[in-house]
Short mmCIF file of C-alpha atoms in Angstrom, two decimals:
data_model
loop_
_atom_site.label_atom_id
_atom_site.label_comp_id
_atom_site.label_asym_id
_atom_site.label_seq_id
_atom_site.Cartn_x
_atom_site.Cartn_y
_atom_site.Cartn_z
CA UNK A 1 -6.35 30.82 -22.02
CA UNK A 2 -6.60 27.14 -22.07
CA UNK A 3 -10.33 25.90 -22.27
CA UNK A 4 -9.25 22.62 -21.29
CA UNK A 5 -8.09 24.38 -17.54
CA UNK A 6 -10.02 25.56 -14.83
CA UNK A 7 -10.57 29.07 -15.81
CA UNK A 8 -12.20 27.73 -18.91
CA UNK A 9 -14.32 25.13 -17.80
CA UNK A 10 -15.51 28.03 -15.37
CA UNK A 11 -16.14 30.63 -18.20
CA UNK A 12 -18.32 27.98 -20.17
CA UNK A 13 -20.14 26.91 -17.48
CA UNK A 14 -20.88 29.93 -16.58
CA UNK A 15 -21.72 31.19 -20.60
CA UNK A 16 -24.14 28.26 -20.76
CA UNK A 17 -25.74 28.44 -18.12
CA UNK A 18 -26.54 32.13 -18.61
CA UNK A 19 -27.84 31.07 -22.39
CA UNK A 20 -29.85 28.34 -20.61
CA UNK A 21 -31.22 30.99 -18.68
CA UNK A 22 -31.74 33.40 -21.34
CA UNK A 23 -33.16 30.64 -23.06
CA UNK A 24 -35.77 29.63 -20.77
CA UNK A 25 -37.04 33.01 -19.95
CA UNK A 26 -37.35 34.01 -23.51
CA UNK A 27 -38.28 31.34 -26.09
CA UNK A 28 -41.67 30.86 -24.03
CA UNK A 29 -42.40 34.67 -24.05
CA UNK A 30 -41.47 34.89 -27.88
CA UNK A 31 -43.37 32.35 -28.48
CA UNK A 32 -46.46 33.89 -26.83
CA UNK A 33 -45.97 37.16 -28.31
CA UNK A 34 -45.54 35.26 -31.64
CA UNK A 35 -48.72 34.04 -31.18
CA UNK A 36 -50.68 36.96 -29.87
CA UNK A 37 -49.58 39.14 -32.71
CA UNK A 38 -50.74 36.49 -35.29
CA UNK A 39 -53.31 35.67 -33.63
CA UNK A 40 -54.74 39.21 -33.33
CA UNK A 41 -53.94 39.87 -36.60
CA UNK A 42 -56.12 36.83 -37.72
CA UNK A 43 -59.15 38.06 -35.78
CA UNK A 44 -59.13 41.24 -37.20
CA UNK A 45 -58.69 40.43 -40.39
CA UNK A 46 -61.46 37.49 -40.33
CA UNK A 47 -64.02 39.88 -38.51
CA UNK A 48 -63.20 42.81 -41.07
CA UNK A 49 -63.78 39.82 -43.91
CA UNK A 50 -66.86 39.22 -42.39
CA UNK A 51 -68.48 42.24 -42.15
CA UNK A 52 -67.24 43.38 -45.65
CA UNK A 53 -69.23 39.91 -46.78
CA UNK A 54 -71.98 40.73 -44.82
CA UNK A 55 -72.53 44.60 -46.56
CA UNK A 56 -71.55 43.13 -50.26
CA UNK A 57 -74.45 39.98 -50.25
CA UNK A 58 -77.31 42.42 -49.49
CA UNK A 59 -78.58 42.72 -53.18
CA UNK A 60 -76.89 39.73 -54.32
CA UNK A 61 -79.27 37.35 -56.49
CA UNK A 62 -78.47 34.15 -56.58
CA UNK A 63 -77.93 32.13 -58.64
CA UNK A 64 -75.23 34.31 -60.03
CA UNK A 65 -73.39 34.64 -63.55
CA UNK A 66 -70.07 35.94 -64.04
CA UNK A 67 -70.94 39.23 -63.62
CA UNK A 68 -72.38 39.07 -60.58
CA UNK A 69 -69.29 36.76 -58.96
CA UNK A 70 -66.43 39.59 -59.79
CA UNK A 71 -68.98 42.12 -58.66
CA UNK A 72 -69.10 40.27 -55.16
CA UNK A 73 -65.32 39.64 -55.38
CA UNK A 74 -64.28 43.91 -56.19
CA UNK A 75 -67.08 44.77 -53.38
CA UNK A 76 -65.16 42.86 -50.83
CA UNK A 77 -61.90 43.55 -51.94
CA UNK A 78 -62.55 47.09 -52.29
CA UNK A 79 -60.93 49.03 -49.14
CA UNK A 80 -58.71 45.83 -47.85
CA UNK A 81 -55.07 46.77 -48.85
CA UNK A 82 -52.57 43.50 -50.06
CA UNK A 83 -55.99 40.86 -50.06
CA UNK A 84 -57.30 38.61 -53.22
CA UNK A 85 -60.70 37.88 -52.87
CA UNK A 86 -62.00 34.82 -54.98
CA UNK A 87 -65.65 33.90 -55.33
CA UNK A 88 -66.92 30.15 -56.36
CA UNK A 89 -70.48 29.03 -57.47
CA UNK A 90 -70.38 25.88 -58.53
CA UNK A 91 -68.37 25.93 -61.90
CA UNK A 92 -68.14 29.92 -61.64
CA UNK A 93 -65.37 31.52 -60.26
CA UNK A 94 -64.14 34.95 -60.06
CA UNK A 95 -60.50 35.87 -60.76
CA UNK A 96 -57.97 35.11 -58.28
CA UNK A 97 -55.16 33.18 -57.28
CA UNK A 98 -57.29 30.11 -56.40
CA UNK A 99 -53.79 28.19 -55.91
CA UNK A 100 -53.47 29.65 -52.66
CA UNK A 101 -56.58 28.69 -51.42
CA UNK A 102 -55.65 25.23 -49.57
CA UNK A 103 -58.19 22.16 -50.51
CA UNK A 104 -58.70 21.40 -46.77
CA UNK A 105 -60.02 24.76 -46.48
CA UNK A 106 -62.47 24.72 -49.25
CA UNK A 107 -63.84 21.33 -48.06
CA UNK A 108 -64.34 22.48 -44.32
CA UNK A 109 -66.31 25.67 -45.54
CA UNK A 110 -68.29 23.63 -47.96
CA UNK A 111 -68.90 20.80 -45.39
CA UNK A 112 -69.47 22.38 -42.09
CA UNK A 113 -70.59 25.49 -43.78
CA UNK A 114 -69.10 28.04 -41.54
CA UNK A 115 -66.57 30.65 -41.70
CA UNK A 116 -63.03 29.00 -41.57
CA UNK A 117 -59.75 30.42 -41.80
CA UNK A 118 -55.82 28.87 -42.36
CA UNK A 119 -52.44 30.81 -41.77
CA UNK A 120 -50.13 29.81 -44.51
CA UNK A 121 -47.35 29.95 -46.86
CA UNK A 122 -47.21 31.01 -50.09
CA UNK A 123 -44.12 32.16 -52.58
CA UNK A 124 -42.18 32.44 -49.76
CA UNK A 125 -44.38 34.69 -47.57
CA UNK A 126 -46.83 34.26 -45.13
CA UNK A 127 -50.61 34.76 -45.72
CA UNK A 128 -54.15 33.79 -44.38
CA UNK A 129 -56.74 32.60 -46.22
CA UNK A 130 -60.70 33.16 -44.92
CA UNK A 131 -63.86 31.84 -46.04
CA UNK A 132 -67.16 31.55 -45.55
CA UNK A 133 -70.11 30.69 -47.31
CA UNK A 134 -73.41 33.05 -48.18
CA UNK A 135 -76.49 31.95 -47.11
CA UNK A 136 -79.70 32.63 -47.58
CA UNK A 137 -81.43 35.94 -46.03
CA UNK A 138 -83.83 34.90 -43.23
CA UNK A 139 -83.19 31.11 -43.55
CA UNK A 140 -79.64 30.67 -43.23
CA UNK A 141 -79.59 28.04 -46.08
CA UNK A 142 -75.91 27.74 -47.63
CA UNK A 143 -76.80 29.50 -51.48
CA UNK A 144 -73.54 27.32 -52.90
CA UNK A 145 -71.94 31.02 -53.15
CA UNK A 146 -68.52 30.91 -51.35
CA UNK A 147 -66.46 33.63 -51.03
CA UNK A 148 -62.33 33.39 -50.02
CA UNK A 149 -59.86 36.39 -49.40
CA UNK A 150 -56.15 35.77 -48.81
CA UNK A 151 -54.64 38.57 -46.31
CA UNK A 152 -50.79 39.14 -46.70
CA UNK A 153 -49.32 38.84 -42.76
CA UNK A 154 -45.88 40.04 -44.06
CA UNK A 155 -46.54 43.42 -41.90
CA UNK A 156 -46.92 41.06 -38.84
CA UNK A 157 -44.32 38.60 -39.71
CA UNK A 158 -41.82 41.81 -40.08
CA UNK A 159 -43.11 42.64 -36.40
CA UNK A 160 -42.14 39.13 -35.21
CA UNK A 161 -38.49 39.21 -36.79
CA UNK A 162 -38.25 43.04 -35.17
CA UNK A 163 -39.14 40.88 -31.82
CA UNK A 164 -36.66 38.35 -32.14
CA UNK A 165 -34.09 40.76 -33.32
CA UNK A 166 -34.53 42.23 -30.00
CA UNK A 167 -34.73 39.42 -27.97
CA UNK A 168 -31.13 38.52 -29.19
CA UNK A 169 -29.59 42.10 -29.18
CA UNK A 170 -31.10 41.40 -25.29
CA UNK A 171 -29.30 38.05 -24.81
CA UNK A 172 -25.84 39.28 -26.03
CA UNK A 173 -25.56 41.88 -22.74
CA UNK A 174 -26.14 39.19 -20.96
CA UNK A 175 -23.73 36.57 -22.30
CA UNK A 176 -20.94 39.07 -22.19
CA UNK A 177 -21.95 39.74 -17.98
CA UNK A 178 -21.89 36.45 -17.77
CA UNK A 179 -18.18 35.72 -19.59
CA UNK A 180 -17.40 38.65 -16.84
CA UNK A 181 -18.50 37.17 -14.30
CA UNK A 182 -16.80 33.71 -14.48
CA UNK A 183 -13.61 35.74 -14.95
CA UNK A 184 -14.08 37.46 -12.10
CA UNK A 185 -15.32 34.10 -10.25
CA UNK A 186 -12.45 32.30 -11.95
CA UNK A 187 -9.96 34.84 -10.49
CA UNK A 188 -11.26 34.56 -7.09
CA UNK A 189 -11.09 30.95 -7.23
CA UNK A 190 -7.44 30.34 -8.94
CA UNK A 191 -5.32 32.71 -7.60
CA UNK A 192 -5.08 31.22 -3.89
CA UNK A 193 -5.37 27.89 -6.11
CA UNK A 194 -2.27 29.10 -8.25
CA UNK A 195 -0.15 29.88 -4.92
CA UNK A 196 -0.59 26.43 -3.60
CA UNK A 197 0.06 24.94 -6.99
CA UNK A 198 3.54 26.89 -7.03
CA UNK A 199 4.08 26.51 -3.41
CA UNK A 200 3.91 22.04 -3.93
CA UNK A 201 6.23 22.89 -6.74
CA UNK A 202 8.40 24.53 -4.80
CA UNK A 203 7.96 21.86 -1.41
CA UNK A 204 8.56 19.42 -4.02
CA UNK A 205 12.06 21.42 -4.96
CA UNK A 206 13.22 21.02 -1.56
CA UNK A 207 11.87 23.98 -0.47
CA UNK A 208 10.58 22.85 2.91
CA UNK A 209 10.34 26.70 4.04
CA UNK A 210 7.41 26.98 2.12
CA UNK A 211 4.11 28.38 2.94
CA UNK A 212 1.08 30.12 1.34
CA UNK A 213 -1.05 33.21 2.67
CA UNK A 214 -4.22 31.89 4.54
CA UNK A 215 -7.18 34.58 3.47
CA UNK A 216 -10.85 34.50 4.44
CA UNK A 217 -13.02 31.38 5.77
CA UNK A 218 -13.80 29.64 3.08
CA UNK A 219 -12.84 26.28 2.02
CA UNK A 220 -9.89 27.86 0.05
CA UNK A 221 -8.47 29.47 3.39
CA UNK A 222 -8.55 25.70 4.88
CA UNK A 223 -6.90 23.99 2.38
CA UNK A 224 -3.58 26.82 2.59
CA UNK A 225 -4.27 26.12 6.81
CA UNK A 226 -4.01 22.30 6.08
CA UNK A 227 -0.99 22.46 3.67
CA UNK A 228 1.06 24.94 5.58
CA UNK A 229 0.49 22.42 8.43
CA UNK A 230 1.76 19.67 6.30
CA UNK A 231 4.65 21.70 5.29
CA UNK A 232 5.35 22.31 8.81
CA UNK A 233 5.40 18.20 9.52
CA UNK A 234 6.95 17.52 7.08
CA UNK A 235 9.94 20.04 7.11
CA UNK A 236 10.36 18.73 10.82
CA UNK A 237 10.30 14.75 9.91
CA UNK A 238 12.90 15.74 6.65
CA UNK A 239 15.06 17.71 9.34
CA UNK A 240 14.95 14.78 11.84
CA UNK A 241 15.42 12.50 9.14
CA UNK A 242 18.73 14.31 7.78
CA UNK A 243 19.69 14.54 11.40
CA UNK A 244 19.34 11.02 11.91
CA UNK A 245 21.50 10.29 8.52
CA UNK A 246 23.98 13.08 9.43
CA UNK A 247 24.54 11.41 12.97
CA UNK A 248 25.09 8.26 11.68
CA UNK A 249 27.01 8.92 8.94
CA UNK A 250 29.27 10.46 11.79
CA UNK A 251 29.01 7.57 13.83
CA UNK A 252 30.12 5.07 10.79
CA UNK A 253 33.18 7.67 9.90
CA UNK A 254 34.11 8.34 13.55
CA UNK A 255 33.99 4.45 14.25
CA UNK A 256 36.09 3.76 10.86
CA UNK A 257 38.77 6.06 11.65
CA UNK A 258 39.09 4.95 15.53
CA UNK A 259 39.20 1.43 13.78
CA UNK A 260 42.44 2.26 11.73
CA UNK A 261 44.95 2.53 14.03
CA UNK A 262 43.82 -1.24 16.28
CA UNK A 263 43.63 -2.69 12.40
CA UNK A 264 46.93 -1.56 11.39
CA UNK A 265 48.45 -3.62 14.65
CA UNK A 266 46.05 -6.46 14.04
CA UNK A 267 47.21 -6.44 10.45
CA UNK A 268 50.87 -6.35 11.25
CA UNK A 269 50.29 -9.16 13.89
CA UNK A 270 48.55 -11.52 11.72
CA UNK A 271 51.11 -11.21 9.19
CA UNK A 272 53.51 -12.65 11.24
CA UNK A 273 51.20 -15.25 12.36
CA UNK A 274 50.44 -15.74 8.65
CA UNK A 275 54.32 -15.90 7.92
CA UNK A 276 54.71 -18.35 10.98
CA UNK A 277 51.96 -20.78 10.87
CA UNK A 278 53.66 -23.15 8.73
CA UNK A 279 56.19 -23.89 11.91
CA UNK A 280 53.03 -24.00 14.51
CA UNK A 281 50.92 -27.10 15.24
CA UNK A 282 47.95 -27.57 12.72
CA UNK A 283 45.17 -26.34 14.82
CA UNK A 284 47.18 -23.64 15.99
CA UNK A 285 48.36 -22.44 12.05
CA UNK A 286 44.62 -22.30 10.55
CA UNK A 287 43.43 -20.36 13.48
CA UNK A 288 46.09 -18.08 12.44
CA UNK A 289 45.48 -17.94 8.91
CA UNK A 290 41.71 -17.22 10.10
CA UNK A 291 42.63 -14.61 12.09
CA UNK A 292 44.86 -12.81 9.27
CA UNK A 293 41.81 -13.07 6.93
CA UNK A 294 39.15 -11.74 8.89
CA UNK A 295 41.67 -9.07 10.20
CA UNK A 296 42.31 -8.37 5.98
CA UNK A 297 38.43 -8.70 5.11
CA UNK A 298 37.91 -6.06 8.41
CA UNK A 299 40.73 -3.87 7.04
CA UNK A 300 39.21 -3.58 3.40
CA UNK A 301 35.70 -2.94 5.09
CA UNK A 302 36.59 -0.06 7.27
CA UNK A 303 38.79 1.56 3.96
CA UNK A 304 35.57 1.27 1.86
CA UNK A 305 33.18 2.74 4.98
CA UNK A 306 35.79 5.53 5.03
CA UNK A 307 36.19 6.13 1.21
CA UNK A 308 31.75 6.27 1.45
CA UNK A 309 31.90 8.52 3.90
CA UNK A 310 33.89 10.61 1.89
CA UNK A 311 31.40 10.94 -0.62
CA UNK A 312 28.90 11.71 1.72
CA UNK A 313 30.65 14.31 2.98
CA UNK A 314 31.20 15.67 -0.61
CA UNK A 315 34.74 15.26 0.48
CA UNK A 316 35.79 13.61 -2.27
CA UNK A 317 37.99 15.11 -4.96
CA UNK A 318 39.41 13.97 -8.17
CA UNK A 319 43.48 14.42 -9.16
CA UNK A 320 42.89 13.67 -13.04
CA UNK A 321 45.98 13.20 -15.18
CA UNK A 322 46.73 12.35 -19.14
CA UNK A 323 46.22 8.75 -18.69
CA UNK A 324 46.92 5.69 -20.89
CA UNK A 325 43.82 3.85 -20.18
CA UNK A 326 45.25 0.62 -21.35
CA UNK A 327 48.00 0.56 -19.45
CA UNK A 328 46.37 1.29 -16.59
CA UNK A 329 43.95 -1.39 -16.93
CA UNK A 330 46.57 -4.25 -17.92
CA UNK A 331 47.90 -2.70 -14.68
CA UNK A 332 45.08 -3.18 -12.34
CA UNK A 333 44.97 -7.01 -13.56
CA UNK A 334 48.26 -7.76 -13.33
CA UNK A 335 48.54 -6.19 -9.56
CA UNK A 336 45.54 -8.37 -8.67
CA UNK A 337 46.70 -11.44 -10.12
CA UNK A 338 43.94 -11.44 -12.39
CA UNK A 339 45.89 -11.69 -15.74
CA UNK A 340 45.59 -15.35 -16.25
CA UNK A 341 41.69 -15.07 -15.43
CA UNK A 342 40.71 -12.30 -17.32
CA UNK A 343 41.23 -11.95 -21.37
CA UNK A 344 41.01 -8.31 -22.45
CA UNK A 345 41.22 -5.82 -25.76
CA UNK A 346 43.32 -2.96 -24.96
CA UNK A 347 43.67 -0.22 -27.55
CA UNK A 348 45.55 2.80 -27.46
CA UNK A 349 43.47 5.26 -25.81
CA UNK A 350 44.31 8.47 -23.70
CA UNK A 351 42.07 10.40 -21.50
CA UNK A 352 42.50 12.47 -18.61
CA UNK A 353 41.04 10.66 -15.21
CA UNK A 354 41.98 10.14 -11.89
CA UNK A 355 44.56 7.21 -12.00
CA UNK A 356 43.52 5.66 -8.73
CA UNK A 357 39.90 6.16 -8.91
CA UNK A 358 39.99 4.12 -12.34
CA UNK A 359 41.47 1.46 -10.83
CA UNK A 360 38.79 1.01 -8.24
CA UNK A 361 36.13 1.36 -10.17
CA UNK A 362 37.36 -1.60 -12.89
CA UNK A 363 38.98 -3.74 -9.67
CA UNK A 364 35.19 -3.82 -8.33
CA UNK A 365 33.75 -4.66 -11.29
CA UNK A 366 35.92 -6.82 -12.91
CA UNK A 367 36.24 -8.74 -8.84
CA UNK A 368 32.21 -8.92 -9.07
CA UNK A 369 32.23 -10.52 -12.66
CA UNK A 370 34.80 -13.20 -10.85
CA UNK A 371 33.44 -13.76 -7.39
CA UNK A 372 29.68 -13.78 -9.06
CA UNK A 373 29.98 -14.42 -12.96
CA UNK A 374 31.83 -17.62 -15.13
CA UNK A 375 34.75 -17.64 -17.27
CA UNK A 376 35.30 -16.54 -19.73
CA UNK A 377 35.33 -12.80 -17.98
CA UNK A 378 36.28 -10.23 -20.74
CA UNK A 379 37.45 -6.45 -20.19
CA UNK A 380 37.29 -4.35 -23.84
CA UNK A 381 38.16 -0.90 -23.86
CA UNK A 382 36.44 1.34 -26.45
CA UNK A 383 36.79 5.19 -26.70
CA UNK A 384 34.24 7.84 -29.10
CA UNK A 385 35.51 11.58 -29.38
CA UNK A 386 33.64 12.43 -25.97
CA UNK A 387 33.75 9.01 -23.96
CA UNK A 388 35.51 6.44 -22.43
CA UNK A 389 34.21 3.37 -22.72
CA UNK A 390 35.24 0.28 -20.28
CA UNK A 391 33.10 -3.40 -20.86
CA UNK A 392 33.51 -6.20 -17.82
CA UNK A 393 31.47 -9.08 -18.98
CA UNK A 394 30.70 -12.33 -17.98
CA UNK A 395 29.11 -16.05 -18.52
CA UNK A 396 27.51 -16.41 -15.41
CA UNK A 397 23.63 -16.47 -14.20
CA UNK A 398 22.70 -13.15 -15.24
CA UNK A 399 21.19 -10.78 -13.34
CA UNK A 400 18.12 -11.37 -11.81
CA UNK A 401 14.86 -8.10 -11.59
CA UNK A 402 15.22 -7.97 -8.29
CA UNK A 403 19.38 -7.89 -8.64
CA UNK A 404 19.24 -4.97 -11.27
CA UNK A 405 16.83 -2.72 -9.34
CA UNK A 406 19.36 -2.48 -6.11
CA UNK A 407 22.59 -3.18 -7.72
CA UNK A 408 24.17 -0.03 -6.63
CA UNK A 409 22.68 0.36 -3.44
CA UNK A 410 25.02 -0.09 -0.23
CA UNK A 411 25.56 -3.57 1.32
CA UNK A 412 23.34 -5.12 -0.52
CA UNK A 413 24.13 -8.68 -1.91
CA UNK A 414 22.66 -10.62 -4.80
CA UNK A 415 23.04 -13.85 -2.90
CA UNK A 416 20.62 -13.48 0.17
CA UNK A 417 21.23 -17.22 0.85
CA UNK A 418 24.59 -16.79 2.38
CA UNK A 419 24.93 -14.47 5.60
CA UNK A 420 29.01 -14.06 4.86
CA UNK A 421 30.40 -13.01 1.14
CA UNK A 422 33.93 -12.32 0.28
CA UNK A 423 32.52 -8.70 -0.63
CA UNK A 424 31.38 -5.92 1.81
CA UNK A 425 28.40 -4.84 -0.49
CA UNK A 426 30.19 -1.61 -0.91
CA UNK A 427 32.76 -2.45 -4.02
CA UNK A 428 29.35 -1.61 -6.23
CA UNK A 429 28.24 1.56 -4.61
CA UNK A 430 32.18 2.67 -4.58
CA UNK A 431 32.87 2.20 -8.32
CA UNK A 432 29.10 4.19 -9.28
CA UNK A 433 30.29 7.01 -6.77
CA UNK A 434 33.56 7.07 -8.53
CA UNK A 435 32.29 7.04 -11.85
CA UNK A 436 29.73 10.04 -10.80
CA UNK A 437 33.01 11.64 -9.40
CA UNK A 438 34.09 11.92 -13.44
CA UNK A 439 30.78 13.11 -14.77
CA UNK A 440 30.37 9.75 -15.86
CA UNK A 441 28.60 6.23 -15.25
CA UNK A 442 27.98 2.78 -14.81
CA UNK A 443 25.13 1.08 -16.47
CA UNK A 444 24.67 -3.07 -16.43
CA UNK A 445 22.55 -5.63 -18.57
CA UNK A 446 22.03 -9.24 -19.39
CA UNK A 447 24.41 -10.99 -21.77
CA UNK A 448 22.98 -12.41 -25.56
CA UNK A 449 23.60 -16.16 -24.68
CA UNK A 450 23.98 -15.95 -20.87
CA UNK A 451 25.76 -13.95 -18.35
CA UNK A 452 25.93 -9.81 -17.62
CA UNK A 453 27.54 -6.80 -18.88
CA UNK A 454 28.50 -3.99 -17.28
CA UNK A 455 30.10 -0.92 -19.02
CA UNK A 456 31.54 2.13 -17.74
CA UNK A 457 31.18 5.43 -19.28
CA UNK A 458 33.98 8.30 -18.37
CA UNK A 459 34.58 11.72 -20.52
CA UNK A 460 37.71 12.19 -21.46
CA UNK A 461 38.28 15.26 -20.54
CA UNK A 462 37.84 14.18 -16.85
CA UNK A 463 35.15 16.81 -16.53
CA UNK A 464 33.92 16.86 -12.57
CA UNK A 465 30.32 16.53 -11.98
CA UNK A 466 28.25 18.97 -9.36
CA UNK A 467 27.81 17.02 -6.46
#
């Protein structure tokens, strides 16, 4: 059990306040008994000392020798069990331990000449120490004569600890009902909190079915009744949500594919504009060469709305093969008339990938370092025993925070100044969904000394990822 959870927070709670308790209802009362006990024992003993005085000074002369102070001192002594009686007259005393007679004490029975008493301690054990003085017969004139007896309250003080012994064995039973209690409370209290705990884990999962029990009327019992409502809203706005994407993910395939077949004759017919405009009048050939490069800019949109909605539709499959990488990348330039623009380090390395897929992904990146970056734009291919490893850098601008947090995304365009780009916004998304497609992936940074980097990461056993 963690103390630092709920459960124990509850337990010592409820542990101190039950010692508070315990506390409060005891201390005072041990403290009174404490008191009572020493106090009676006090009065007894001082009103036993003071009759015992009282019968011992009737044929007591004063002034006294020796003699007649241990007389006084064995007749008040005799029949009081653990006391030391001392006697003083003047420079007289009679034997006893007149170190545990405090000096206070002697001065207040000498100066307000009355019977006094003190509790204290002495060797490590309680006593109390009476005295009075004698007086004369009939007058009630002090005689100098003062007598002292220390009492032993070790028989009381065993009484006390007997007390407190049993105030604790008391407190103990109480504790413990109190640990069981907060378990019992804690119980009550965390297992409908445990159910929604797991149940938001679970929501959280994707697991929009989810609900929890509603028990009772309590404030528990509303919170399940508000989150299974929230459940229930939300499920519905996730399922009108996916509805939403599924429908127009539809729409943009459905619209793609009807879009082929007018393309492909709008393609063929602006080639042969394209081949013809140099025997048309001016105006005449660049509306034609216009025309044949929208219709080829339209034509390499729809193919890369298609080839996303492939991936959406987890349609997409891989046809790996034992590759040379190099010669597939020298390849890719060379198709794209890129060789001349484009310096690169080609190693022999071998891997098994999806030939055409390869050649999209580094045609979109190394056509983003050109349309985007400055010369000089390298490619470098590296391989480890697991990876292929495919740089496209560049000396351009860099990429800017705002660049490098939607890079990837669909359609969206570093340069927000310009309504119209060569690209679609796609060639990005493409070449990460390819790279996925391989278990691998693209990653991108800023260049030391200017410009940015973007390497691609591909196993080379052309392992397929779980889509």
């Amino acid at each position: 059990m963690r103390f630092g959870g709920l459960r124990g927070r509850l337990l010592v709670a409820f542990v101190l306040v039950s010692l508070l308790s315990a506390a409060t209802a005891t201390v005072p009362a041990y403290d009174q008994a404490r008191e009572a006990i020493l106090e009676r024992a006090s009065s007894s003993a001082v009103q036993n000392f003071r009759d015992r005085v009282n019968a011992s000074v009737g044929e007591f002369d004063v002034p006294p020798d020796q003699r007649a102070l241990n007389r006084l001192a064995e007749a008040v002594a005799s029949g009081s069990r653990d006391a030391k009686v001392a006697v003083r007259y003047q420079d007289l005393v009679a034997p006893a331990e007149q170190e545990a007679i405090p000096a206070g004490l002697r001065d207040r029975v000498r100066t307000e000449n009355r019977l006094s008493y003190q509790r204290i301690e002495w060797n490590g054990a309680p006593w109390l120490v009476v005295g009075t003085p004698v007086a004369f017969a009939g007058s009630g004139r002090p005689s100098g004569v003062e007598v002292f007896q220390v009492i032993s309250l070790q028989a009381e003080q065993d009484d006390i600890a007997a007390l407190l012994t049993t105030v604790r064995d008391g407190v103990v039973p109480v504790v413990l009902l109190a640990a069981l209690l907060a378990l019992l409370a804690a119980g009550t209290v965390l297992r409908p909190v445990r159910r929604l705990a797991k149940a938001t884990r679970r929501l959280a999962d994707g697991a929009l079915e989810t609900r929890v029990p509603v028990k009772g009327r309590d404030e528990l019992a509303a919170l399940a009744e508000d989150f299974n409502e929230t459940a229930d809203a939300l499920q519905s706005s996730v399922a009108e949500l996916r509805e939403q994407e599924a429908r127009a993910r539809r729409f943009v395939a459905d619209v793609s594919h009807e879009l082929r077949t007018p393309l492909a004759a709008m393609t063929m017919v602006s080639s042969v504009l394209d081949e013809d405009a140099g025997d048309l009048p001016p105006d005449t050939a660049h509306a034609a060469r216009t025309v044949s490069a929208e219709t080829a800019g339209l034509a390499r949109l729809v193919d890369d709305l298609i080839e996303i909605s492939r991936f959406d539709a987890q349609a997409a499959t891989l046809s790996p093969q034992d590759l040379d990488v190099a010669e597939v990348l020298r390849a890719t330039l060379s198709t794209r008339g890129w060789t001349d623009q484009v310096t690169g380090e080609f190693p022999a390395v071998r891997a098994r990938l999806d030939r055409r897929r390869l050649d999209v992904i580094v045609a979109n990146l190394v056509g983003n370092a050109l349309r985007h970056g400055a010369p000089p734009v390298t490619v470098v291919l590296r391989s480890t025993t697991d990876d292929v490893l495919v740089e496209v850098a560049d000396r351009g601008p860099g990429l800017t925070a705002e660049a490098s947090r939607h890079l990837f995304e669909r359609f969206f365009k570093a340069d927000t100044a310009r309504t119209r780009s060569e690209g679609s916004g796609l060639g990005l998304a493409i070449a990460q969904e390819n790279a996925r497609l391989h278990g691998g992936l693209i990653t991108h940074s800023d260049r030391e000394g200017g410009g940015a980097v973007f390497i691609l990461r591909l196993p080379r056993n052309g392992k397929e990822t779980d889509r």
